[in-house]
mmCIF file of C-alpha atoms and ligand atoms in Angstrom:
data_model
loop_
_atom_site.group_PDB
_atom_site.id
_atom_site.type_symbol
_atom_site.label_atom_id
_atom_site.label_comp_id
_atom_site.label_asym_id
_atom_site.label_seq_id
_atom_site.Cartn_x
_atom_site.Cartn_y
_atom_site.Cartn_z
ATOM 1 C CA MET A 1 -2.576 34.801 86.377
ATOM 2 C CA THR A 2 -2.254 32.267 83.550
ATOM 3 C CA GLN A 3 -3.268 33.552 80.160
ATOM 4 C CA PRO A 4 -6.928 32.653 79.425
ATOM 5 C CA HIS A 5 -7.168 30.144 76.575
ATOM 6 C CA GLN A 6 -7.743 31.562 73.084
ATOM 7 C CA THR A 7 -11.305 31.095 71.923
ATOM 8 C CA LEU A 8 -12.136 29.189 68.725
ATOM 9 C CA GLY A 9 -13.334 32.426 67.229
ATOM 10 C CA GLU A 10 -10.014 34.240 67.933
ATOM 11 C CA PHE A 11 -8.095 31.231 66.634
ATOM 12 C CA ILE A 12 -10.032 31.235 63.364
ATOM 13 C CA ILE A 13 -9.523 34.960 62.815
ATOM 14 C CA GLU A 14 -5.812 34.694 63.686
ATOM 15 C CA HIS A 15 -5.317 31.773 61.290
ATOM 16 C CA GLN A 16 -7.534 33.340 58.653
ATOM 17 C CA ARG A 17 -4.791 35.870 58.064
ATOM 18 C CA ALA A 18 -2.531 32.955 57.310
ATOM 19 C CA PHE A 19 -4.730 32.102 54.286
ATOM 20 C CA LYS A 20 -3.669 35.078 52.156
ATOM 21 C CA TYR A 21 -6.025 34.251 49.370
ATOM 22 C CA SER A 22 -8.823 33.137 51.611
ATOM 23 C CA THR A 23 -12.178 34.845 51.198
ATOM 24 C CA GLY A 24 -13.179 33.809 54.684
ATOM 25 C CA GLU A 25 -15.663 31.182 53.425
ATOM 26 C CA LEU A 26 -13.755 28.319 55.052
ATOM 27 C CA SER A 27 -13.650 30.251 58.362
ATOM 28 C CA ARG A 28 -17.384 30.818 58.127
ATOM 29 C CA LEU A 29 -17.846 27.122 57.365
ATOM 30 C CA ILE A 30 -15.919 26.115 60.516
ATOM 31 C CA ASN A 31 -17.964 28.705 62.505
ATOM 32 C CA SER A 32 -21.239 27.256 61.291
ATOM 33 C CA ILE A 33 -20.098 23.773 62.240
ATOM 34 C CA ARG A 34 -19.139 24.919 65.759
ATOM 35 C CA LEU A 35 -22.589 26.579 66.197
ATOM 36 C CA ALA A 36 -24.455 23.434 65.056
ATOM 37 C CA ALA A 37 -22.273 21.314 67.306
ATOM 38 C CA LYS A 38 -23.278 23.356 70.386
ATOM 39 C CA VAL A 39 -26.966 22.729 69.607
ATOM 40 C CA VAL A 40 -26.397 18.977 69.031
ATOM 41 C CA ASN A 41 -24.354 18.887 72.262
ATOM 42 C CA HIS A 42 -27.316 20.344 74.186
ATOM 43 C CA GLU A 43 -29.605 17.702 72.778
ATOM 44 C CA VAL A 44 -27.145 14.845 73.295
ATOM 45 C CA ASN A 45 -26.713 15.878 76.924
ATOM 46 C CA LYS A 46 -30.362 15.956 77.714
ATOM 47 C CA ALA A 47 -31.274 12.949 75.595
ATOM 48 C CA GLY A 48 -32.143 10.947 78.638
ATOM 49 C CA LEU A 49 -34.657 13.502 79.816
ATOM 50 C CA VAL A 50 -36.866 13.940 76.776
ATOM 51 C CA ASP A 51 -38.343 11.632 74.242
ATOM 52 C CA ILE A 52 -35.410 11.712 71.903
ATOM 53 C CA LEU A 53 -33.794 8.500 72.833
ATOM 54 C CA GLY A 54 -34.350 5.303 70.979
ATOM 55 C CA GLN A 55 -35.075 4.444 67.383
ATOM 56 C CA HIS A 56 -36.605 6.764 64.859
ATOM 57 C CA GLY A 57 -38.372 3.836 63.425
ATOM 58 C CA GLU A 58 -36.725 4.048 60.010
ATOM 59 C CA THR A 59 -33.403 2.768 58.575
ATOM 60 C CA ASN A 60 -30.737 4.757 56.691
ATOM 61 C CA ILE A 61 -29.140 3.737 53.366
ATOM 62 C CA GLN A 62 -26.701 1.773 55.378
ATOM 63 C CA GLY A 63 -29.604 -0.400 56.511
ATOM 64 C CA GLU A 64 -28.908 0.777 60.091
ATOM 65 C CA ASP A 65 -31.727 1.665 62.468
ATOM 66 C CA GLN A 66 -31.814 5.416 62.695
ATOM 67 C CA GLN A 67 -31.727 6.846 66.178
ATOM 68 C CA LYS A 68 -33.916 9.913 66.781
ATOM 69 C CA LEU A 69 -30.755 11.869 67.559
ATOM 70 C CA ASP A 70 -29.206 10.686 64.323
ATOM 71 C CA VAL A 71 -32.043 12.247 62.378
ATOM 72 C CA TYR A 72 -32.036 15.388 64.544
ATOM 73 C CA ALA A 73 -28.262 15.937 64.166
ATOM 74 C CA ASN A 74 -28.350 15.253 60.447
ATOM 75 C CA LYS A 75 -31.170 17.769 59.927
ATOM 76 C CA LEU A 76 -29.475 20.355 62.051
ATOM 77 C CA PHE A 77 -26.065 20.262 60.352
ATOM 78 C CA ILE A 78 -27.640 20.288 56.930
ATOM 79 C CA GLU A 79 -29.891 23.270 57.692
ATOM 80 C CA THR A 80 -27.072 25.201 59.363
ATOM 81 C CA LEU A 81 -24.810 24.747 56.395
ATOM 82 C CA ILE A 82 -27.462 25.467 53.822
ATOM 83 C CA ASN A 83 -28.864 28.552 55.571
ATOM 84 C CA ARG A 84 -25.465 30.176 55.646
ATOM 85 C CA GLU A 85 -24.904 29.561 51.910
ATOM 86 C CA ILE A 86 -21.310 28.620 52.405
ATOM 87 C CA VAL A 87 -21.303 25.266 50.583
ATOM 88 C CA CYS A 88 -22.688 24.185 47.207
ATOM 89 C CA GLY A 89 -23.458 20.609 48.343
ATOM 90 C CA ILE A 90 -23.587 18.301 51.346
ATOM 91 C CA ALA A 91 -23.247 14.513 51.533
ATOM 92 C CA SER A 92 -24.310 12.813 54.704
ATOM 93 C CA GLU A 93 -23.961 9.214 55.918
ATOM 94 C CA GLU A 94 -27.711 9.532 56.828
ATOM 95 C CA GLU A 95 -28.764 10.562 53.329
ATOM 96 C CA ASP A 96 -29.202 8.321 50.262
ATOM 97 C CA SER A 97 -27.607 10.912 47.932
ATOM 98 C CA PHE A 98 -25.871 14.272 48.238
ATOM 99 C CA ILE A 99 -27.851 17.457 48.733
ATOM 100 C CA THR A 100 -27.406 20.519 46.543
ATOM 101 C CA VAL A 101 -27.980 24.034 47.867
ATOM 102 C CA GLN A 102 -30.985 25.372 45.975
ATOM 103 C CA GLY A 103 -30.647 28.726 47.779
ATOM 104 C CA HIS A 104 -30.978 32.165 46.407
ATOM 105 C CA ASN A 105 -27.928 34.353 45.650
ATOM 106 C CA LYS A 106 -26.633 31.608 43.417
ATOM 107 C CA ALA A 107 -25.546 29.642 46.544
ATOM 108 C CA HIS A 108 -24.914 26.661 44.288
ATOM 109 C CA ASP A 109 -21.820 28.492 43.031
ATOM 110 C CA ASN A 110 -20.204 28.370 46.576
ATOM 111 C CA LYS A 111 -16.789 26.701 46.417
ATOM 112 C CA TYR A 112 -16.941 23.988 49.084
ATOM 113 C CA VAL A 113 -18.644 20.688 49.562
ATOM 114 C CA VAL A 114 -18.987 19.008 53.014
ATOM 115 C CA LEU A 115 -19.278 15.356 53.808
ATOM 116 C CA MET A 116 -20.263 14.255 57.220
ATOM 117 C CA ASP A 117 -21.303 11.615 59.683
ATOM 118 C CA PRO A 118 -23.649 13.753 61.812
ATOM 119 C CA LEU A 119 -23.765 11.412 64.791
ATOM 120 C CA ASP A 120 -21.267 8.530 64.758
ATOM 121 C CA GLY A 121 -21.673 5.794 67.289
ATOM 122 C CA SER A 122 -25.255 6.857 68.074
ATOM 123 C CA SER A 123 -26.238 3.380 69.144
ATOM 124 C CA ASN A 124 -24.223 4.188 72.298
ATOM 125 C CA ILE A 125 -26.466 7.183 73.220
ATOM 126 C CA ASP A 126 -28.997 4.997 75.067
ATOM 127 C CA VAL A 127 -26.240 3.668 77.288
ATOM 128 C CA ASN A 128 -24.652 7.096 77.889
ATOM 129 C CA VAL A 129 -21.421 6.440 76.016
ATOM 130 C CA SER A 130 -19.817 9.305 74.137
ATOM 131 C CA VAL A 131 -20.634 9.835 70.473
ATOM 132 C CA GLY A 132 -19.259 12.128 67.807
ATOM 133 C CA THR A 133 -19.779 14.170 64.632
ATOM 134 C CA ILE A 134 -17.224 13.826 61.826
ATOM 135 C CA PHE A 135 -16.905 16.286 58.927
ATOM 136 C CA SER A 136 -14.778 16.610 55.841
ATOM 137 C CA VAL A 137 -14.431 19.629 53.461
ATOM 138 C CA TYR A 138 -13.308 19.724 49.850
ATOM 139 C CA ARG A 139 -13.087 22.517 47.263
ATOM 140 C CA ARG A 140 -15.439 21.727 44.397
ATOM 141 C CA ILE A 141 -13.852 20.718 41.093
ATOM 142 C CA THR A 142 -16.724 21.847 38.772
ATOM 143 C CA PRO A 143 -16.342 25.680 38.428
ATOM 144 C CA ILE A 144 -19.997 26.751 39.139
ATOM 145 C CA GLY A 145 -23.539 25.524 39.188
ATOM 146 C CA GLN A 146 -24.916 22.417 40.783
ATOM 147 C CA PRO A 147 -22.150 20.103 42.100
ATOM 148 C CA VAL A 148 -21.590 16.769 40.390
ATOM 149 C CA GLU A 149 -21.200 13.567 42.446
ATOM 150 C CA MET A 150 -18.364 12.025 40.540
ATOM 151 C CA LYS A 151 -16.246 15.197 40.310
ATOM 152 C CA ASP A 152 -17.056 17.194 43.411
ATOM 153 C CA PHE A 153 -17.881 14.503 46.048
ATOM 154 C CA LEU A 154 -15.794 11.453 44.987
ATOM 155 C CA GLN A 155 -12.450 13.117 45.519
ATOM 156 C CA PRO A 156 -9.560 11.280 47.178
ATOM 157 C CA GLY A 157 -9.023 12.231 50.816
ATOM 158 C CA ASN A 158 -5.678 13.884 49.909
ATOM 159 C CA GLN A 159 -7.770 16.720 48.453
ATOM 160 C CA GLN A 160 -9.442 17.698 51.731
ATOM 161 C CA VAL A 161 -9.035 21.347 52.720
ATOM 162 C CA ALA A 162 -10.369 20.728 56.286
ATOM 163 C CA ALA A 163 -11.589 17.863 58.479
ATOM 164 C CA GLY A 164 -12.670 17.549 62.045
ATOM 165 C CA TYR A 165 -14.715 15.815 64.718
ATOM 166 C CA ILE A 166 -16.773 16.850 67.681
ATOM 167 C CA ILE A 167 -16.739 14.420 70.586
ATOM 168 C CA TYR A 168 -19.700 14.646 72.910
ATOM 169 C CA GLY A 169 -18.073 13.049 75.942
ATOM 170 C CA THR A 170 -17.313 14.013 79.527
ATOM 171 C CA SER A 171 -16.603 17.338 77.922
ATOM 172 C CA THR A 172 -17.473 18.461 74.349
ATOM 173 C CA MET A 173 -14.470 18.968 72.090
ATOM 174 C CA LEU A 174 -14.067 20.166 68.598
ATOM 175 C CA VAL A 175 -10.832 18.854 67.024
ATOM 176 C CA TYR A 176 -9.999 19.969 63.464
ATOM 177 C CA THR A 177 -7.293 20.575 60.885
ATOM 178 C CA THR A 178 -7.004 22.792 57.795
ATOM 179 C CA GLY A 179 -3.735 21.060 56.792
ATOM 180 C CA HIS A 180 -1.585 23.073 59.173
ATOM 181 C CA GLY A 181 -1.599 20.735 62.243
ATOM 182 C CA VAL A 182 -4.381 19.628 64.590
ATOM 183 C CA ASN A 183 -5.939 21.754 67.341
ATOM 184 C CA GLY A 184 -8.518 20.788 70.029
ATOM 185 C CA PHE A 185 -11.130 23.151 71.556
ATOM 186 C CA THR A 186 -13.119 22.347 74.625
ATOM 187 C CA LEU A 187 -16.608 23.793 75.019
ATOM 188 C CA ASN A 188 -17.448 25.714 78.154
ATOM 189 C CA PRO A 189 -21.223 24.926 78.162
ATOM 190 C CA ALA A 190 -21.907 27.589 80.769
ATOM 191 C CA ILE A 191 -21.082 30.353 78.306
ATOM 192 C CA GLY A 192 -21.192 28.405 74.979
ATOM 193 C CA THR A 193 -17.598 29.256 74.098
ATOM 194 C CA TYR A 194 -14.950 26.777 72.793
ATOM 195 C CA TYR A 195 -11.450 27.390 74.202
ATOM 196 C CA LEU A 196 -8.172 26.184 72.721
ATOM 197 C CA SER A 197 -7.421 23.348 75.200
ATOM 198 C CA ASN A 198 -5.160 21.064 73.098
ATOM 199 C CA PRO A 199 -2.949 23.144 70.748
ATOM 200 C CA ASN A 200 -0.923 21.294 68.118
ATOM 201 C CA LEU A 201 -2.057 17.813 68.957
ATOM 202 C CA LYS A 202 0.604 15.151 68.132
ATOM 203 C CA PHE A 203 -0.183 11.431 67.774
ATOM 204 C CA PRO A 204 2.388 9.514 69.856
ATOM 205 C CA GLU A 205 4.784 7.585 67.579
ATOM 206 C CA THR A 206 3.915 4.376 69.416
ATOM 207 C CA GLY A 207 1.617 3.170 72.177
ATOM 208 C CA GLN A 208 0.271 0.365 74.321
ATOM 209 C CA ILE A 209 -3.347 0.321 73.304
ATOM 210 C CA TYR A 210 -5.048 -1.680 70.535
ATOM 211 C CA SER A 211 -8.715 -1.058 69.677
ATOM 212 C CA ILE A 212 -10.599 -3.709 67.714
ATOM 213 C CA ASN A 213 -13.888 -5.621 68.219
ATOM 214 C CA GLU A 214 -12.351 -8.978 69.197
ATOM 215 C CA GLY A 215 -15.912 -10.449 69.160
ATOM 216 C CA ASN A 216 -15.430 -10.751 65.440
ATOM 217 C CA TYR A 217 -12.118 -12.621 65.787
ATOM 218 C CA VAL A 218 -13.217 -15.822 64.083
ATOM 219 C CA HIS A 219 -14.313 -13.747 61.041
ATOM 220 C CA PHE A 220 -11.000 -11.815 60.708
ATOM 221 C CA PRO A 221 -8.392 -12.460 57.944
ATOM 222 C CA GLN A 222 -5.436 -14.508 59.290
ATOM 223 C CA GLY A 223 -3.117 -11.425 59.231
ATOM 224 C CA VAL A 224 -5.448 -9.563 61.636
ATOM 225 C CA LYS A 225 -5.702 -12.674 63.901
ATOM 226 C CA ASP A 226 -1.891 -12.922 63.906
ATOM 227 C CA TYR A 227 -1.565 -9.221 64.829
ATOM 228 C CA ILE A 228 -3.986 -9.520 67.726
ATOM 229 C CA LYS A 229 -1.938 -12.491 69.045
ATOM 230 C CA TYR A 230 1.164 -10.290 68.645
ATOM 231 C CA CYS A 231 -0.487 -7.577 70.775
ATOM 232 C CA GLN A 232 -1.331 -10.172 73.432
ATOM 233 C CA GLU A 233 1.997 -12.076 73.731
ATOM 234 C CA GLU A 234 4.263 -11.484 76.702
ATOM 235 C CA LYS A 235 7.337 -10.092 75.014
ATOM 236 C CA ASP A 236 9.186 -6.717 74.843
ATOM 237 C CA ASN A 237 6.655 -4.043 75.910
ATOM 238 C CA ARG A 238 3.656 -6.323 75.437
ATOM 239 C CA PRO A 239 0.941 -7.486 76.047
ATOM 240 C CA TYR A 240 -0.770 -4.250 75.047
ATOM 241 C CA THR A 241 -4.023 -3.017 76.644
ATOM 242 C CA SER A 242 -7.287 -3.674 74.813
ATOM 243 C CA ARG A 243 -9.626 -0.685 74.780
ATOM 244 C CA TYR A 244 -12.666 -0.585 72.487
ATOM 245 C CA ILE A 245 -15.547 1.908 73.132
ATOM 246 C CA GLY A 246 -17.395 1.110 69.915
ATOM 247 C CA SER A 247 -17.464 4.811 69.058
ATOM 248 C CA LEU A 248 -14.866 5.667 66.392
ATOM 249 C CA VAL A 249 -14.351 9.310 67.437
ATOM 250 C CA SER A 250 -13.878 8.246 71.080
ATOM 251 C CA ASP A 251 -11.490 5.438 70.396
ATOM 252 C CA ILE A 252 -9.324 7.451 68.012
ATOM 253 C CA HIS A 253 -9.395 10.540 70.258
ATOM 254 C CA ARG A 254 -8.215 8.497 73.193
ATOM 255 C CA ASN A 255 -5.492 6.888 71.123
ATOM 256 C CA MET A 256 -4.322 10.314 69.832
ATOM 257 C CA ILE A 257 -3.805 11.446 73.450
ATOM 258 C CA LYS A 258 -2.277 8.225 74.767
ATOM 259 C CA GLY A 259 -0.948 6.393 71.702
ATOM 260 C CA GLY A 260 -2.489 3.309 70.152
ATOM 261 C CA ILE A 261 -3.993 1.722 67.099
ATOM 262 C CA TYR A 262 -7.680 1.384 65.989
ATOM 263 C CA ILE A 263 -8.543 -1.364 63.483
ATOM 264 C CA TYR A 264 -11.796 -2.110 61.772
ATOM 265 C CA PRO A 265 -10.765 -4.769 59.239
ATOM 266 C CA LYS A 266 -12.657 -6.533 56.513
ATOM 267 C CA SER A 267 -14.007 -9.880 57.613
ATOM 268 C CA SER A 268 -16.170 -12.793 56.356
ATOM 269 C CA LYS A 269 -19.095 -10.738 57.812
ATOM 270 C CA VAL A 270 -18.236 -7.385 56.123
ATOM 271 C CA ALA A 271 -16.254 -7.762 52.895
ATOM 272 C CA ASN A 272 -14.797 -4.215 52.989
ATOM 273 C CA GLY A 273 -15.106 -3.470 56.655
ATOM 274 C CA LYS A 274 -17.837 -1.366 58.248
ATOM 275 C CA LEU A 275 -16.493 2.142 58.145
ATOM 276 C CA ARG A 276 -17.315 4.530 55.301
ATOM 277 C CA LEU A 277 -14.389 5.987 53.294
ATOM 278 C CA LEU A 278 -15.862 9.426 52.701
ATOM 279 C CA TYR A 279 -17.670 10.187 56.008
ATOM 280 C CA GLU A 280 -15.386 8.494 58.557
ATOM 281 C CA CYS A 281 -12.079 7.150 57.269
ATOM 282 C CA ASN A 282 -10.926 10.132 55.074
ATOM 283 C CA PRO A 283 -11.563 12.851 57.710
ATOM 284 C CA MET A 284 -10.093 10.851 60.536
ATOM 285 C CA ALA A 285 -7.102 9.864 58.371
ATOM 286 C CA PHE A 286 -6.461 13.559 57.428
ATOM 287 C CA ILE A 287 -6.544 14.528 61.164
ATOM 288 C CA VAL A 288 -4.394 11.598 62.288
ATOM 289 C CA GLU A 289 -1.760 12.182 59.597
ATOM 290 C CA GLN A 290 -1.697 15.923 60.339
ATOM 291 C CA ALA A 291 -0.894 14.917 63.964
ATOM 292 C CA GLY A 292 1.879 12.585 62.879
ATOM 293 C CA GLY A 293 0.017 9.302 62.835
ATOM 294 C CA LYS A 294 -0.789 6.873 59.983
ATOM 295 C CA ALA A 295 -3.979 5.521 58.355
ATOM 296 C CA SER A 296 -4.285 2.795 55.783
ATOM 297 C CA ASP A 297 -6.599 -0.019 54.666
ATOM 298 C CA GLY A 298 -3.882 -2.401 55.718
ATOM 299 C CA TYR A 299 -2.088 -1.897 52.403
ATOM 300 C CA ARG A 300 -2.816 1.591 50.866
ATOM 301 C CA ARG A 301 -2.741 5.045 52.401
ATOM 302 C CA ILE A 302 -6.400 5.881 53.031
ATOM 303 C CA LEU A 303 -5.995 9.429 51.640
ATOM 304 C CA ASP A 304 -4.855 8.125 48.282
ATOM 305 C CA ILE A 305 -7.814 5.792 47.621
ATOM 306 C CA GLN A 306 -9.925 7.059 44.729
ATOM 307 C CA PRO A 307 -13.578 6.785 45.837
ATOM 308 C CA THR A 308 -15.999 5.067 43.459
ATOM 309 C CA GLU A 309 -19.267 5.651 45.327
ATOM 310 C CA LEU A 310 -20.570 7.828 48.164
ATOM 311 C CA HIS A 311 -21.198 5.102 50.694
ATOM 312 C CA GLN A 312 -18.327 2.810 49.987
ATOM 313 C CA ARG A 313 -16.627 1.063 52.918
ATOM 314 C CA VAL A 314 -12.955 0.364 53.501
ATOM 315 C CA PRO A 315 -10.895 -1.600 56.050
ATOM 316 C CA PHE A 316 -9.346 0.917 58.492
ATOM 317 C CA PHE A 317 -5.959 0.721 60.312
ATOM 318 C CA CYS A 318 -5.344 4.070 62.097
ATOM 319 C CA GLY A 319 -3.152 5.433 64.837
ATOM 320 C CA SER A 320 0.418 5.554 66.083
ATOM 321 C CA LYS A 321 2.749 5.289 63.061
ATOM 322 C CA THR A 322 4.958 2.381 64.310
ATOM 323 C CA MET A 323 1.882 0.419 65.429
ATOM 324 C CA VAL A 324 0.109 0.811 62.061
ATOM 325 C CA GLU A 325 3.302 -0.150 60.247
ATOM 326 C CA LYS A 326 3.714 -3.309 62.453
ATOM 327 C CA ALA A 327 0.115 -4.351 61.767
ATOM 328 C CA GLU A 328 0.621 -3.806 57.999
ATOM 329 C CA GLU A 329 3.546 -6.299 58.199
ATOM 330 C CA PHE A 330 1.046 -8.972 59.294
ATOM 331 C CA MET A 331 -1.193 -8.134 56.363
ATOM 332 C CA LYS A 332 1.413 -8.946 53.743
HETATM 333 P P1 P6P B 401 -18.951 -2.671 65.907
HETATM 334 C C1 P6P B 401 -20.412 3.040 65.204
HETATM 335 O O1 P6P B 401 -21.534 2.389 64.661
HETATM 336 C C2 P6P B 401 -19.202 2.783 64.241
HETATM 337 O O2 P6P B 401 -19.524 3.261 63.025
HETATM 338 C C3 P6P B 401 -17.977 3.369 64.817
HETATM 339 O O3 P6P B 401 -18.200 4.545 65.541
HETATM 340 C C4 P6P B 401 -17.494 2.274 65.757
HETATM 341 O O4 P6P B 401 -16.026 2.259 65.891
HETATM 342 C C5 P6P B 401 -17.868 0.971 64.985
HETATM 343 O O5 P6P B 401 -19.001 1.376 64.181
HETATM 344 C C6 P6P B 401 -18.356 -0.106 65.962
HETATM 345 O O6 P6P B 401 -18.755 -1.242 65.172
HETATM 346 O O7 P6P B 401 -19.218 -3.597 64.757
HETATM 347 O O8 P6P B 401 -17.656 -2.975 66.575
HETATM 348 O O9 P6P B 401 -20.088 -2.490 66.858
#
């Protein structure tokens, strides 16, 4: 009989020992995210059955129509993290500003801050396309007390201590890193347990898939137009295959399994691209680099960019190392 897969709980305990100075707070943080993800997964999977589809009737700071599930997921992750008094502050794509933990027991002295996109790609829910949650964890810089935006939240991505995503797809997976490689866990919904299904995920060095919204072609910089034509020409191992789900977590997860590049560039429509540096690009870049891939804004390593504001956007080139490097050649 094949060995049963290790559960996420067993994995965290086993790797907890690896953090000789760890007080277990990071493990408790990951555990609280996995719990919240199970609840969101339940809601996402029954969204078509109850009145939780469609728009919430308000817009977020991004000016995007909030879906009811966006609001639900945002509230659930925030409450789960605050109630466990593991973090001193939370920043969410759905919130105008960061949230401090007013809790008792001096919770605001906790040493981690979490930044997250609680339900990325949520416009796809109504058409039954997979969506995801993205999270990013930093150690606070200020020693104690209420966290400070500039110091504790606006840290470069190379300071992350953990990052991950949950993909609510044909199966629900939690994929995360704490800086020691990337591991994927699949949820068995029947018993509510995540099992280690994809140990030590590696991003293929190259691939045959390019993911970009070609509907914006006329608005792209010339370098991006030239790279798209490169992907389409009949030469060497090309033309590549075009695959674009319109859900960042799904597109990048597929490319990490099969090889490929995802690009959301700046354009004449969006001066710095659409994706948020803190909630989307930094966590995905940390995961992708830990799996051997590459992530840049076409010029600079994403993880080295010094953030200047919570909701800032950056162009995003992410995926198989040789494909990102080739695309960067066209951006020179
Ligand atoms: P577009 C979803 O809204 C998202 O933030 C990413 O998940 C996705 O990759 C991108 O935007 C899709 O944007 O402009 O191509 O519809």
